[in-house]
Amino acid sequence: DAGVTCTALGKTYPGGVAAVQSVTLQFAAGQTTALVGPSGCGKSTLLRLIAGLERPDSGTVRIAGLTPAQARRQGVISVAFQDPSLLPWLDAARNVALARKLARQPPDPQRVAQLLDLVGLQGFAATRPAAMSGGMRQRTAIARALVTAPQLLLLDEPFGAVDELTRRQLARDLPSLWQGATTVLVTHSVDEAVLLAHRIIVLSARPARIVADIAVPLSHPRS
Ligand code: ADP
Ligand code: ADP
Protein backbone atom coordinates (compact mmCIF):
# COMPACT_ATOMS: atom_id res chain seq x y z
CA ASP A 1 0.00 0.00 0.00
CA ALA A 2 1.89 3.05 -1.26
CA GLY A 3 -0.62 5.84 -1.40
CA VAL A 4 0.94 9.30 -1.75
CA THR A 5 -0.08 12.40 0.17
CA CYS A 6 1.22 15.83 -0.82
CA THR A 7 0.35 18.54 1.68
CA ALA A 8 0.72 22.27 1.00
CA LEU A 9 3.68 21.54 -1.22
CA GLY A 10 5.71 24.49 -2.50
CA LYS A 11 8.88 24.80 -4.57
CA THR A 12 10.45 28.02 -5.83
CA TYR A 13 13.61 27.74 -7.90
CA PRO A 14 16.55 30.09 -7.43
CA GLY A 15 15.69 33.18 -9.43
CA GLY A 16 12.16 33.21 -8.07
CA VAL A 17 10.23 30.84 -10.35
CA ALA A 18 7.40 29.38 -8.23
CA ALA A 19 7.05 26.00 -9.96
CA VAL A 20 4.71 24.48 -7.36
CA GLN A 21 2.62 26.46 -4.90
CA SER A 22 0.53 25.06 -2.03
CA VAL A 23 -0.41 21.83 -3.79
CA THR A 24 -2.42 19.40 -1.69
CA LEU A 25 -3.15 16.13 -3.46
CA GLN A 26 -3.58 12.46 -2.69
CA PHE A 27 -2.82 9.57 -4.97
CA ALA A 28 -4.69 6.43 -3.98
CA ALA A 29 -2.71 3.23 -3.62
CA GLY A 30 -2.83 1.04 -6.70
CA GLN A 31 -4.34 3.71 -8.96
CA THR A 32 -2.87 5.27 -12.07
CA THR A 33 -3.22 9.05 -12.12
CA ALA A 34 -2.34 11.14 -15.16
CA LEU A 35 -1.16 14.74 -14.69
CA VAL A 36 -1.84 16.90 -17.72
CA GLY A 37 -1.32 20.63 -18.09
CA PRO A 38 0.51 23.28 -20.07
CA SER A 39 4.25 23.05 -20.57
CA GLY A 40 6.15 24.63 -17.67
CA CYS A 41 3.25 24.47 -15.20
CA GLY A 42 5.26 22.41 -12.71
CA LYS A 43 4.35 18.79 -13.48
CA SER A 44 7.95 17.52 -13.55
CA THR A 45 8.78 19.45 -10.41
CA LEU A 46 5.83 17.87 -8.61
CA LEU A 47 7.00 14.43 -9.70
CA ARG A 48 10.59 15.14 -8.62
CA LEU A 49 9.33 16.33 -5.22
CA ILE A 50 7.41 13.07 -4.80
CA ALA A 51 10.47 11.09 -5.94
CA GLY A 52 12.64 12.92 -3.40
CA LEU A 53 14.92 14.23 -6.16
CA GLU A 54 14.01 17.80 -5.22
CA ARG A 55 13.43 19.30 -1.76
CA PRO A 56 10.24 21.27 -1.17
CA ASP A 57 10.53 24.79 0.35
CA SER A 58 7.29 24.13 2.16
CA GLY A 59 4.89 21.29 2.79
CA THR A 60 5.40 17.55 2.93
CA VAL A 61 5.26 14.40 0.85
CA ARG A 62 4.39 11.06 2.47
CA ILE A 63 4.51 7.72 0.70
CA ALA A 64 2.72 5.08 2.76
CA GLY A 65 3.68 7.25 5.72
CA LEU A 66 7.36 7.46 4.73
CA THR A 67 9.34 10.44 3.51
CA PRO A 68 10.51 10.17 -0.12
CA ALA A 69 14.09 9.55 1.08
CA GLN A 70 12.96 6.67 3.31
CA ALA A 71 10.79 5.23 0.53
CA ARG A 72 13.71 5.41 -1.92
CA ARG A 73 15.99 3.59 0.51
CA GLN A 74 13.38 0.84 0.83
CA GLY A 75 13.18 0.43 -2.94
CA VAL A 76 9.51 1.46 -3.04
CA ILE A 77 9.92 4.04 -5.86
CA SER A 78 10.81 3.62 -9.53
CA VAL A 79 11.07 6.51 -11.97
CA ALA A 80 11.16 6.77 -15.76
CA PHE A 81 11.77 10.31 -16.88
CA GLN A 82 11.90 11.86 -20.32
CA ASP A 83 15.69 11.73 -20.24
CA PRO A 84 16.31 7.99 -19.78
CA SER A 85 19.78 8.49 -18.17
CA LEU A 86 21.07 5.01 -18.96
CA LEU A 87 24.61 4.08 -18.09
CA PRO A 88 26.47 4.31 -21.42
CA TRP A 89 28.92 1.52 -20.68
CA LEU A 90 26.18 -1.04 -19.97
CA ASP A 91 24.03 -2.79 -22.58
CA ALA A 92 20.21 -2.76 -22.36
CA ALA A 93 19.96 -5.95 -20.29
CA ARG A 94 22.60 -4.78 -17.81
CA ASN A 95 21.05 -1.33 -17.47
CA VAL A 96 17.75 -3.02 -16.58
CA ALA A 97 19.37 -5.63 -14.34
CA LEU A 98 21.31 -2.96 -12.44
CA ALA A 99 18.04 -1.52 -11.10
CA ARG A 100 17.38 -4.77 -9.24
CA LYS A 101 20.90 -4.75 -7.84
CA LEU A 102 20.50 -1.15 -6.62
CA ALA A 103 17.18 -2.11 -4.99
CA ARG A 104 18.98 -5.05 -3.34
CA GLN A 105 16.78 -7.56 -5.14
CA PRO A 106 18.14 -10.89 -6.36
CA PRO A 107 19.03 -11.11 -10.07
CA ASP A 108 16.15 -12.20 -12.31
CA PRO A 109 17.45 -12.57 -15.88
CA GLN A 110 14.12 -14.04 -16.97
CA ARG A 111 12.19 -10.99 -15.84
CA VAL A 112 14.77 -8.73 -17.51
CA ALA A 113 14.38 -10.63 -20.79
CA GLN A 114 10.57 -10.64 -20.51
CA LEU A 115 10.48 -6.88 -19.97
CA LEU A 116 12.85 -6.19 -22.86
CA ASP A 117 10.54 -8.29 -25.05
CA LEU A 118 7.47 -6.42 -23.84
CA VAL A 119 8.94 -3.04 -24.69
CA GLY A 120 9.92 -4.35 -28.14
CA LEU A 121 13.64 -4.67 -27.53
CA GLN A 122 13.96 -8.40 -28.14
CA GLY A 123 17.28 -8.80 -29.90
CA PHE A 124 18.76 -5.63 -28.35
CA ALA A 125 19.67 -6.98 -24.91
CA ALA A 126 23.38 -6.69 -25.75
CA THR A 127 23.10 -3.24 -27.35
CA ARG A 128 24.52 -0.19 -25.60
CA PRO A 129 22.62 3.12 -25.40
CA ALA A 130 24.89 4.87 -27.95
CA ALA A 131 23.70 2.42 -30.61
CA MET A 132 20.00 2.94 -29.80
CA SER A 133 17.43 5.47 -31.01
CA GLY A 134 15.88 7.88 -28.49
CA GLY A 135 12.71 5.79 -28.39
CA MET A 136 14.69 2.60 -27.72
CA ARG A 137 16.48 4.31 -24.83
CA GLN A 138 13.16 5.40 -23.36
CA ARG A 139 11.82 1.88 -23.71
CA THR A 140 14.91 0.54 -21.91
CA ALA A 141 14.21 3.03 -19.12
CA ILE A 142 10.61 1.81 -18.87
CA ALA A 143 11.81 -1.79 -18.57
CA ARG A 144 14.30 -0.65 -15.92
CA ALA A 145 11.53 1.10 -13.96
CA LEU A 146 9.32 -2.00 -13.99
CA VAL A 147 11.94 -4.67 -13.31
CA THR A 148 11.84 -4.09 -9.54
CA ALA A 149 8.00 -4.35 -9.39
CA PRO A 150 7.87 -0.98 -7.57
CA GLN A 151 5.00 0.04 -5.31
CA LEU A 152 5.21 3.61 -6.59
CA LEU A 153 5.93 4.28 -10.25
CA LEU A 154 6.64 7.87 -11.34
CA LEU A 155 6.58 8.38 -15.11
CA ASP A 156 7.43 11.73 -16.70
CA GLU A 157 6.63 11.74 -20.43
CA PRO A 158 8.07 8.24 -20.62
CA PHE A 159 6.94 7.75 -24.22
CA GLY A 160 7.90 11.19 -25.57
CA ALA A 161 10.46 9.88 -28.06
CA VAL A 162 8.68 6.60 -28.78
CA ASP A 163 7.09 6.36 -32.22
CA GLU A 164 3.28 6.42 -32.38
CA LEU A 165 2.77 2.77 -33.29
CA THR A 166 5.06 1.45 -30.56
CA ARG A 167 3.51 3.89 -28.11
CA ARG A 168 0.07 2.40 -28.72
CA GLN A 169 1.40 -1.09 -28.30
CA LEU A 170 3.12 -0.11 -25.02
CA ALA A 171 -0.05 1.55 -23.78
CA ARG A 172 -1.85 -1.74 -24.41
CA ASP A 173 0.74 -4.09 -22.91
CA LEU A 174 2.36 -2.22 -20.02
CA PRO A 175 -0.47 -1.47 -17.58
CA SER A 176 -0.84 -5.17 -16.74
CA LEU A 177 2.79 -5.03 -15.56
CA TRP A 178 2.32 -2.11 -13.23
CA GLN A 179 -1.09 -3.27 -11.96
CA GLY A 180 -1.15 -2.80 -8.21
CA ALA A 181 1.48 -0.05 -8.27
CA THR A 182 0.52 3.51 -7.45
CA THR A 183 1.39 5.21 -10.73
CA VAL A 184 1.69 8.92 -11.49
CA LEU A 185 2.05 9.65 -15.20
CA VAL A 186 2.95 13.10 -16.52
CA THR A 187 1.92 13.37 -20.15
CA HIS A 188 1.14 15.91 -22.86
CA SER A 189 -1.19 13.44 -24.50
CA VAL A 190 -4.82 13.42 -23.40
CA ASP A 191 -5.23 10.19 -25.43
CA GLU A 192 -2.50 8.54 -23.41
CA ALA A 193 -4.06 9.79 -20.16
CA VAL A 194 -7.49 8.45 -21.06
CA LEU A 195 -6.04 5.12 -22.13
CA LEU A 196 -3.80 4.55 -19.12
CA ALA A 197 -5.24 6.34 -16.12
CA HIS A 198 -7.99 5.74 -13.57
CA ARG A 199 -7.93 9.44 -12.79
CA ILE A 200 -6.88 12.52 -14.73
CA ILE A 201 -5.80 15.72 -13.02
CA VAL A 202 -5.72 18.81 -15.23
CA LEU A 203 -3.41 21.57 -14.04
CA SER A 204 -3.44 25.29 -14.84
CA ALA A 205 -0.48 27.34 -16.01
CA ARG A 206 2.28 27.96 -13.45
CA PRO A 207 2.02 27.84 -10.55
CA ALA A 208 -0.12 24.78 -11.09
CA ARG A 209 -3.59 24.71 -9.59
CA ILE A 210 -5.98 21.82 -10.08
CA VAL A 211 -8.58 22.89 -12.63
CA ALA A 212 -10.17 19.46 -13.08
CA ASP A 213 -9.97 16.14 -11.29
CA ILE A 214 -11.68 13.48 -13.35
CA ALA A 215 -12.38 9.84 -12.53
CA VAL A 216 -12.17 7.79 -15.71
CA PRO A 217 -15.46 5.88 -16.04
CA LEU A 218 -15.72 2.34 -14.70
CA SER A 219 -16.45 0.85 -18.10
CA HIS A 220 -12.90 1.75 -19.08
CA PRO A 221 -10.50 -1.15 -19.78
CA ARG A 222 -8.10 0.10 -17.08
CA SER A 223 -10.72 -0.07 -14.32
P1 ADP B 1 6.40 20.97 -16.58
O1 ADP B 1 6.92 19.61 -16.23
O2 ADP B 1 4.95 21.13 -16.31
O3 ADP B 1 6.75 21.38 -17.98
P2 ADP B 1 8.49 21.95 -14.79
O4 ADP B 1 8.22 21.41 -13.45
O5 ADP B 1 9.54 21.30 -15.61
O6 ADP B 1 7.11 22.04 -15.61
O7 ADP B 1 8.88 23.49 -14.68
C1 ADP B 1 8.07 24.42 -13.96
C2 ADP B 1 8.76 25.80 -14.01
O8 ADP B 1 9.96 25.73 -13.26
C3 ADP B 1 9.15 26.23 -15.40
O9 ADP B 1 8.99 27.63 -15.46
C4 ADP B 1 10.60 25.85 -15.49
O10 ADP B 1 11.27 26.68 -16.41
C5 ADP B 1 11.07 26.06 -14.07
N1 ADP B 1 12.17 25.14 -13.72
C6 ADP B 1 12.14 23.78 -13.81
N2 ADP B 1 13.29 23.25 -13.36
C7 ADP B 1 14.07 24.28 -12.97
C8 ADP B 1 15.37 24.38 -12.40
N3 ADP B 1 16.11 23.31 -12.14
N4 ADP B 1 15.84 25.62 -12.14
C9 ADP B 1 15.11 26.72 -12.38
N5 ADP B 1 13.87 26.71 -12.90
C10 ADP B 1 13.35 25.50 -13.19
P1 ADP C 1 27.97 -8.15 -14.90
O1 ADP C 1 28.22 -8.44 -13.47
O2 ADP C 1 27.15 -9.21 -15.58
O3 ADP C 1 29.18 -7.76 -15.68
P2 ADP C 1 26.95 -5.61 -14.04
O4 ADP C 1 25.60 -4.99 -14.20
O5 ADP C 1 27.36 -5.94 -12.67
O6 ADP C 1 26.98 -6.89 -14.98
O7 ADP C 1 28.01 -4.63 -14.65
C1 ADP C 1 28.44 -4.65 -15.98
C2 ADP C 1 29.75 -3.92 -16.06
O8 ADP C 1 29.60 -2.55 -15.72
C3 ADP C 1 30.78 -4.51 -15.10
O9 ADP C 1 32.04 -4.52 -15.70
C4 ADP C 1 30.74 -3.55 -13.92
O10 ADP C 1 31.97 -3.49 -13.27
C5 ADP C 1 30.41 -2.22 -14.60
N1 ADP C 1 29.63 -1.34 -13.71
C6 ADP C 1 28.41 -1.60 -13.18
N2 ADP C 1 27.99 -0.59 -12.43
C7 ADP C 1 28.96 0.36 -12.48
C8 ADP C 1 29.14 1.66 -11.90
N3 ADP C 1 28.21 2.23 -11.13
N4 ADP C 1 30.26 2.33 -12.18
C9 ADP C 1 31.20 1.80 -12.96
N5 ADP C 1 31.10 0.58 -13.53
C10 ADP C 1 30.01 -0.14 -13.29
mmCIF file of C-alpha atoms and ligand atoms in Angstrom:
data_model
loop_
_atom_site.group_PDB
_atom_site.id
_atom_site.type_symbol
_atom_site.label_atom_id
_atom_site.label_comp_id
_atom_site.label_asym_id
_atom_site.label_seq_id
_atom_site.Cartn_x
_atom_site.Cartn_y
_atom_site.Cartn_z
ATOM 1 C CA ASP A 1 0.000 0.000 0.000
ATOM 2 C CA ALA A 2 1.892 3.053 -1.257
ATOM 3 C CA GLY A 3 -0.624 5.844 -1.396
ATOM 4 C CA VAL A 4 0.939 9.297 -1.753
ATOM 5 C CA THR A 5 -0.080 12.401 0.174
ATOM 6 C CA CYS A 6 1.221 15.834 -0.816
ATOM 7 C CA THR A 7 0.354 18.541 1.682
ATOM 8 C CA ALA A 8 0.719 22.269 0.997
ATOM 9 C CA LEU A 9 3.682 21.539 -1.224
ATOM 10 C CA GLY A 10 5.714 24.489 -2.497
ATOM 11 C CA LYS A 11 8.878 24.803 -4.570
ATOM 12 C CA THR A 12 10.449 28.015 -5.830
ATOM 13 C CA TYR A 13 13.607 27.739 -7.901
ATOM 14 C CA PRO A 14 16.547 30.086 -7.425
ATOM 15 C CA GLY A 15 15.686 33.183 -9.432
ATOM 16 C CA GLY A 16 12.155 33.206 -8.070
ATOM 17 C CA VAL A 17 10.227 30.838 -10.348
ATOM 18 C CA ALA A 18 7.399 29.381 -8.233
ATOM 19 C CA ALA A 19 7.047 26.000 -9.956
ATOM 20 C CA VAL A 20 4.715 24.482 -7.358
ATOM 21 C CA GLN A 21 2.622 26.464 -4.900
ATOM 22 C CA SER A 22 0.528 25.057 -2.034
ATOM 23 C CA VAL A 23 -0.406 21.835 -3.792
ATOM 24 C CA THR A 24 -2.415 19.395 -1.695
ATOM 25 C CA LEU A 25 -3.146 16.134 -3.456
ATOM 26 C CA GLN A 26 -3.579 12.465 -2.690
ATOM 27 C CA PHE A 27 -2.815 9.567 -4.974
ATOM 28 C CA ALA A 28 -4.693 6.428 -3.984
ATOM 29 C CA ALA A 29 -2.706 3.225 -3.621
ATOM 30 C CA GLY A 30 -2.832 1.042 -6.702
ATOM 31 C CA GLN A 31 -4.342 3.706 -8.959
ATOM 32 C CA THR A 32 -2.869 5.274 -12.071
ATOM 33 C CA THR A 33 -3.223 9.052 -12.120
ATOM 34 C CA ALA A 34 -2.338 11.143 -15.165
ATOM 35 C CA LEU A 35 -1.165 14.741 -14.691
ATOM 36 C CA VAL A 36 -1.840 16.903 -17.722
ATOM 37 C CA GLY A 37 -1.317 20.627 -18.093
ATOM 38 C CA PRO A 38 0.512 23.283 -20.067
ATOM 39 C CA SER A 39 4.250 23.048 -20.567
ATOM 40 C CA GLY A 40 6.153 24.632 -17.670
ATOM 41 C CA CYS A 41 3.246 24.468 -15.200
ATOM 42 C CA GLY A 42 5.255 22.410 -12.706
ATOM 43 C CA LYS A 43 4.354 18.787 -13.480
ATOM 44 C CA SER A 44 7.946 17.525 -13.548
ATOM 45 C CA THR A 45 8.781 19.454 -10.411
ATOM 46 C CA LEU A 46 5.831 17.871 -8.606
ATOM 47 C CA LEU A 47 7.002 14.430 -9.705
ATOM 48 C CA ARG A 48 10.592 15.137 -8.623
ATOM 49 C CA LEU A 49 9.334 16.331 -5.224
ATOM 50 C CA ILE A 50 7.410 13.068 -4.798
ATOM 51 C CA ALA A 51 10.475 11.093 -5.936
ATOM 52 C CA GLY A 52 12.636 12.920 -3.403
ATOM 53 C CA LEU A 53 14.917 14.227 -6.157
ATOM 54 C CA GLU A 54 14.012 17.804 -5.222
ATOM 55 C CA ARG A 55 13.434 19.296 -1.765
ATOM 56 C CA PRO A 56 10.243 21.270 -1.171
ATOM 57 C CA ASP A 57 10.530 24.785 0.346
ATOM 58 C CA SER A 58 7.288 24.126 2.162
ATOM 59 C CA GLY A 59 4.885 21.287 2.787
ATOM 60 C CA THR A 60 5.401 17.546 2.930
ATOM 61 C CA VAL A 61 5.261 14.395 0.850
ATOM 62 C CA ARG A 62 4.391 11.061 2.474
ATOM 63 C CA ILE A 63 4.507 7.721 0.701
ATOM 64 C CA ALA A 64 2.723 5.076 2.760
ATOM 65 C CA GLY A 65 3.682 7.248 5.725
ATOM 66 C CA LEU A 66 7.360 7.458 4.730
ATOM 67 C CA THR A 67 9.336 10.444 3.512
ATOM 68 C CA PRO A 68 10.510 10.167 -0.119
ATOM 69 C CA ALA A 69 14.086 9.555 1.077
ATOM 70 C CA GLN A 70 12.960 6.672 3.308
ATOM 71 C CA ALA A 71 10.793 5.230 0.527
ATOM 72 C CA ARG A 72 13.708 5.407 -1.924
ATOM 73 C CA ARG A 73 15.988 3.588 0.507
ATOM 74 C CA GLN A 74 13.377 0.839 0.835
ATOM 75 C CA GLY A 75 13.177 0.434 -2.945
ATOM 76 C CA VAL A 76 9.515 1.462 -3.037
ATOM 77 C CA ILE A 77 9.916 4.041 -5.855
ATOM 78 C CA SER A 78 10.814 3.624 -9.526
ATOM 79 C CA VAL A 79 11.069 6.510 -11.969
ATOM 80 C CA ALA A 80 11.161 6.765 -15.757
ATOM 81 C CA PHE A 81 11.767 10.314 -16.875
ATOM 82 C CA GLN A 82 11.903 11.860 -20.322
ATOM 83 C CA ASP A 83 15.691 11.727 -20.243
ATOM 84 C CA PRO A 84 16.313 7.994 -19.777
ATOM 85 C CA SER A 85 19.777 8.495 -18.171
ATOM 86 C CA LEU A 86 21.068 5.013 -18.958
ATOM 87 C CA LEU A 87 24.615 4.076 -18.086
ATOM 88 C CA PRO A 88 26.469 4.307 -21.418
ATOM 89 C CA TRP A 89 28.921 1.524 -20.682
ATOM 90 C CA LEU A 90 26.178 -1.037 -19.971
ATOM 91 C CA ASP A 91 24.026 -2.790 -22.579
ATOM 92 C CA ALA A 92 20.213 -2.763 -22.363
ATOM 93 C CA ALA A 93 19.956 -5.952 -20.291
ATOM 94 C CA ARG A 94 22.599 -4.775 -17.810
ATOM 95 C CA ASN A 95 21.046 -1.327 -17.471
ATOM 96 C CA VAL A 96 17.754 -3.015 -16.582
ATOM 97 C CA ALA A 97 19.373 -5.632 -14.335
ATOM 98 C CA LEU A 98 21.313 -2.960 -12.443
ATOM 99 C CA ALA A 99 18.040 -1.521 -11.100
ATOM 100 C CA ARG A 100 17.383 -4.774 -9.241
ATOM 101 C CA LYS A 101 20.902 -4.751 -7.838
ATOM 102 C CA LEU A 102 20.504 -1.149 -6.619
ATOM 103 C CA ALA A 103 17.184 -2.107 -4.985
ATOM 104 C CA ARG A 104 18.984 -5.046 -3.341
ATOM 105 C CA GLN A 105 16.781 -7.561 -5.143
ATOM 106 C CA PRO A 106 18.137 -10.894 -6.360
ATOM 107 C CA PRO A 107 19.031 -11.113 -10.069
ATOM 108 C CA ASP A 108 16.152 -12.199 -12.314
ATOM 109 C CA PRO A 109 17.447 -12.569 -15.878
ATOM 110 C CA GLN A 110 14.116 -14.041 -16.967
ATOM 111 C CA ARG A 111 12.186 -10.989 -15.840
ATOM 112 C CA VAL A 112 14.769 -8.732 -17.505
ATOM 113 C CA ALA A 113 14.378 -10.634 -20.792
ATOM 114 C CA GLN A 114 10.572 -10.641 -20.512
ATOM 115 C CA LEU A 115 10.477 -6.875 -19.974
ATOM 116 C CA LEU A 116 12.850 -6.187 -22.865
ATOM 117 C CA ASP A 117 10.538 -8.294 -25.048
ATOM 118 C CA LEU A 118 7.466 -6.424 -23.835
ATOM 119 C CA VAL A 119 8.945 -3.037 -24.691
ATOM 120 C CA GLY A 120 9.916 -4.345 -28.139
ATOM 121 C CA LEU A 121 13.642 -4.673 -27.534
ATOM 122 C CA GLN A 122 13.958 -8.398 -28.141
ATOM 123 C CA GLY A 123 17.280 -8.798 -29.898
ATOM 124 C CA PHE A 124 18.760 -5.631 -28.349
ATOM 125 C CA ALA A 125 19.670 -6.983 -24.907
ATOM 126 C CA ALA A 126 23.378 -6.691 -25.745
ATOM 127 C CA THR A 127 23.101 -3.241 -27.355
ATOM 128 C CA ARG A 128 24.519 -0.187 -25.596
ATOM 129 C CA PRO A 129 22.620 3.121 -25.403
ATOM 130 C CA ALA A 130 24.891 4.871 -27.949
ATOM 131 C CA ALA A 131 23.697 2.425 -30.609
ATOM 132 C CA MET A 132 19.999 2.942 -29.805
ATOM 133 C CA SER A 133 17.425 5.466 -31.007
ATOM 134 C CA GLY A 134 15.884 7.883 -28.492
ATOM 135 C CA GLY A 135 12.714 5.793 -28.391
ATOM 136 C CA MET A 136 14.693 2.602 -27.721
ATOM 137 C CA ARG A 137 16.476 4.314 -24.830
ATOM 138 C CA GLN A 138 13.158 5.403 -23.358
ATOM 139 C CA ARG A 139 11.823 1.880 -23.714
ATOM 140 C CA THR A 140 14.909 0.536 -21.913
ATOM 141 C CA ALA A 141 14.213 3.033 -19.119
ATOM 142 C CA ILE A 142 10.612 1.807 -18.867
ATOM 143 C CA ALA A 143 11.810 -1.790 -18.568
ATOM 144 C CA ARG A 144 14.301 -0.648 -15.920
ATOM 145 C CA ALA A 145 11.532 1.100 -13.959
ATOM 146 C CA LEU A 146 9.320 -1.999 -13.989
ATOM 147 C CA VAL A 147 11.939 -4.670 -13.307
ATOM 148 C CA THR A 148 11.836 -4.093 -9.537
ATOM 149 C CA ALA A 149 8.003 -4.350 -9.386
ATOM 150 C CA PRO A 150 7.871 -0.982 -7.575
ATOM 151 C CA GLN A 151 4.997 0.036 -5.313
ATOM 152 C CA LEU A 152 5.215 3.607 -6.590
ATOM 153 C CA LEU A 153 5.933 4.282 -10.249
ATOM 154 C CA LEU A 154 6.637 7.866 -11.340
ATOM 155 C CA LEU A 155 6.577 8.380 -15.114
ATOM 156 C CA ASP A 156 7.433 11.731 -16.705
ATOM 157 C CA GLU A 157 6.628 11.741 -20.433
ATOM 158 C CA PRO A 158 8.070 8.237 -20.620
ATOM 159 C CA PHE A 159 6.939 7.747 -24.222
ATOM 160 C CA GLY A 160 7.900 11.186 -25.572
ATOM 161 C CA ALA A 161 10.464 9.883 -28.059
ATOM 162 C CA VAL A 162 8.676 6.601 -28.780
ATOM 163 C CA ASP A 163 7.085 6.357 -32.220
ATOM 164 C CA GLU A 164 3.284 6.423 -32.384
ATOM 165 C CA LEU A 165 2.768 2.765 -33.295
ATOM 166 C CA THR A 166 5.062 1.446 -30.558
ATOM 167 C CA ARG A 167 3.511 3.894 -28.107
ATOM 168 C CA ARG A 168 0.067 2.397 -28.724
ATOM 169 C CA GLN A 169 1.403 -1.089 -28.301
ATOM 170 C CA LEU A 170 3.120 -0.114 -25.023
ATOM 171 C CA ALA A 171 -0.050 1.546 -23.780
ATOM 172 C CA ARG A 172 -1.853 -1.745 -24.412
ATOM 173 C CA ASP A 173 0.742 -4.089 -22.905
ATOM 174 C CA LEU A 174 2.361 -2.222 -20.024
ATOM 175 C CA PRO A 175 -0.470 -1.469 -17.578
ATOM 176 C CA SER A 176 -0.837 -5.172 -16.737
ATOM 177 C CA LEU A 177 2.787 -5.031 -15.559
ATOM 178 C CA TRP A 178 2.319 -2.107 -13.227
ATOM 179 C CA GLN A 179 -1.088 -3.272 -11.964
ATOM 180 C CA GLY A 180 -1.155 -2.801 -8.207
ATOM 181 C CA ALA A 181 1.480 -0.050 -8.266
ATOM 182 C CA THR A 182 0.521 3.506 -7.451
ATOM 183 C CA THR A 183 1.387 5.210 -10.730
ATOM 184 C CA VAL A 184 1.692 8.917 -11.489
ATOM 185 C CA LEU A 185 2.046 9.647 -15.199
ATOM 186 C CA VAL A 186 2.951 13.098 -16.525
ATOM 187 C CA THR A 187 1.922 13.369 -20.149
ATOM 188 C CA HIS A 188 1.139 15.910 -22.863
ATOM 189 C CA SER A 189 -1.189 13.442 -24.499
ATOM 190 C CA VAL A 190 -4.822 13.423 -23.403
ATOM 191 C CA ASP A 191 -5.234 10.194 -25.429
ATOM 192 C CA GLU A 192 -2.503 8.542 -23.405
ATOM 193 C CA ALA A 193 -4.056 9.794 -20.161
ATOM 194 C CA VAL A 194 -7.493 8.450 -21.059
ATOM 195 C CA LEU A 195 -6.036 5.120 -22.132
ATOM 196 C CA LEU A 196 -3.797 4.549 -19.116
ATOM 197 C CA ALA A 197 -5.240 6.340 -16.119
ATOM 198 C CA HIS A 198 -7.988 5.744 -13.573
ATOM 199 C CA ARG A 199 -7.931 9.438 -12.792
ATOM 200 C CA ILE A 200 -6.880 12.519 -14.729
ATOM 201 C CA ILE A 201 -5.796 15.724 -13.020
ATOM 202 C CA VAL A 202 -5.723 18.806 -15.230
ATOM 203 C CA LEU A 203 -3.408 21.575 -14.043
ATOM 204 C CA SER A 204 -3.440 25.291 -14.835
ATOM 205 C CA ALA A 205 -0.481 27.340 -16.011
ATOM 206 C CA ARG A 206 2.276 27.962 -13.446
ATOM 207 C CA PRO A 207 2.017 27.842 -10.553
ATOM 208 C CA ALA A 208 -0.115 24.783 -11.088
ATOM 209 C CA ARG A 209 -3.590 24.710 -9.591
ATOM 210 C CA ILE A 210 -5.980 21.820 -10.078
ATOM 211 C CA VAL A 211 -8.585 22.894 -12.627
ATOM 212 C CA ALA A 212 -10.168 19.463 -13.078
ATOM 213 C CA ASP A 213 -9.972 16.138 -11.288
ATOM 214 C CA ILE A 214 -11.684 13.476 -13.349
ATOM 215 C CA ALA A 215 -12.379 9.836 -12.532
ATOM 216 C CA VAL A 216 -12.167 7.788 -15.709
ATOM 217 C CA PRO A 217 -15.464 5.881 -16.040
ATOM 218 C CA LEU A 218 -15.724 2.340 -14.699
ATOM 219 C CA SER A 219 -16.453 0.854 -18.100
ATOM 220 C CA HIS A 220 -12.897 1.751 -19.078
ATOM 221 C CA PRO A 221 -10.501 -1.153 -19.779
ATOM 222 C CA ARG A 222 -8.101 0.101 -17.076
ATOM 223 C CA SER A 223 -10.723 -0.072 -14.324
HETATM 224 P P1 ADP B 1 6.404 20.972 -16.585
HETATM 225 O O1 ADP B 1 6.916 19.612 -16.229
HETATM 226 O O2 ADP B 1 4.950 21.131 -16.309
HETATM 227 O O3 ADP B 1 6.748 21.376 -17.982
HETATM 228 P P2 ADP B 1 8.486 21.954 -14.790
HETATM 229 O O4 ADP B 1 8.216 21.405 -13.453
HETATM 230 O O5 ADP B 1 9.539 21.301 -15.606
HETATM 231 O O6 ADP B 1 7.111 22.037 -15.613
HETATM 232 O O7 ADP B 1 8.882 23.485 -14.676
HETATM 233 C C1 ADP B 1 8.071 24.423 -13.963
HETATM 234 C C2 ADP B 1 8.759 25.798 -14.007
HETATM 235 O O8 ADP B 1 9.960 25.732 -13.261
HETATM 236 C C3 ADP B 1 9.152 26.231 -15.401
HETATM 237 O O9 ADP B 1 8.991 27.627 -15.460
HETATM 238 C C4 ADP B 1 10.595 25.848 -15.495
HETATM 239 O O10 ADP B 1 11.274 26.680 -16.407
HETATM 240 C C5 ADP B 1 11.074 26.056 -14.075
HETATM 241 N N1 ADP B 1 12.174 25.136 -13.718
HETATM 242 C C6 ADP B 1 12.138 23.780 -13.810
HETATM 243 N N2 ADP B 1 13.288 23.248 -13.355
HETATM 244 C C7 ADP B 1 14.074 24.282 -12.969
HETATM 245 C C8 ADP B 1 15.371 24.384 -12.399
HETATM 246 N N3 ADP B 1 16.112 23.308 -12.138
HETATM 247 N N4 ADP B 1 15.835 25.625 -12.145
HETATM 248 C C9 ADP B 1 15.106 26.720 -12.378
HETATM 249 N N5 ADP B 1 13.871 26.706 -12.901
HETATM 250 C C10 ADP B 1 13.348 25.498 -13.194
HETATM 251 P P1 ADP B 2 27.966 -8.151 -14.903
HETATM 252 O O1 ADP B 2 28.221 -8.436 -13.468
HETATM 253 O O2 ADP B 2 27.148 -9.212 -15.575
HETATM 254 O O3 ADP B 2 29.182 -7.764 -15.684
HETATM 255 P P2 ADP B 2 26.950 -5.613 -14.037
HETATM 256 O O4 ADP B 2 25.602 -4.991 -14.201
HETATM 257 O O5 ADP B 2 27.362 -5.937 -12.667
HETATM 258 O O6 ADP B 2 26.979 -6.889 -14.983
HETATM 259 O O7 ADP B 2 28.012 -4.628 -14.649
HETATM 260 C C1 ADP B 2 28.437 -4.651 -15.980
HETATM 261 C C2 ADP B 2 29.749 -3.918 -16.058
HETATM 262 O O8 ADP B 2 29.596 -2.553 -15.721
HETATM 263 C C3 ADP B 2 30.776 -4.506 -15.096
HETATM 264 O O9 ADP B 2 32.035 -4.523 -15.700
HETATM 265 C C4 ADP B 2 30.738 -3.548 -13.920
HETATM 266 O O10 ADP B 2 31.966 -3.487 -13.266
HETATM 267 C C5 ADP B 2 30.405 -2.220 -14.599
HETATM 268 N N1 ADP B 2 29.628 -1.341 -13.710
HETATM 269 C C6 ADP B 2 28.414 -1.602 -13.175
HETATM 270 N N2 ADP B 2 27.992 -0.585 -12.435
HETATM 271 C C7 ADP B 2 28.957 0.358 -12.478
HETATM 272 C C8 ADP B 2 29.138 1.659 -11.905
HETATM 273 N N3 ADP B 2 28.208 2.235 -11.132
HETATM 274 N N4 ADP B 2 30.263 2.334 -12.179
HETATM 275 C C9 ADP B 2 31.202 1.801 -12.955
HETATM 276 N N5 ADP B 2 31.097 0.583 -13.527
HETATM 277 C C10 ADP B 2 30.008 -0.141 -13.293
#
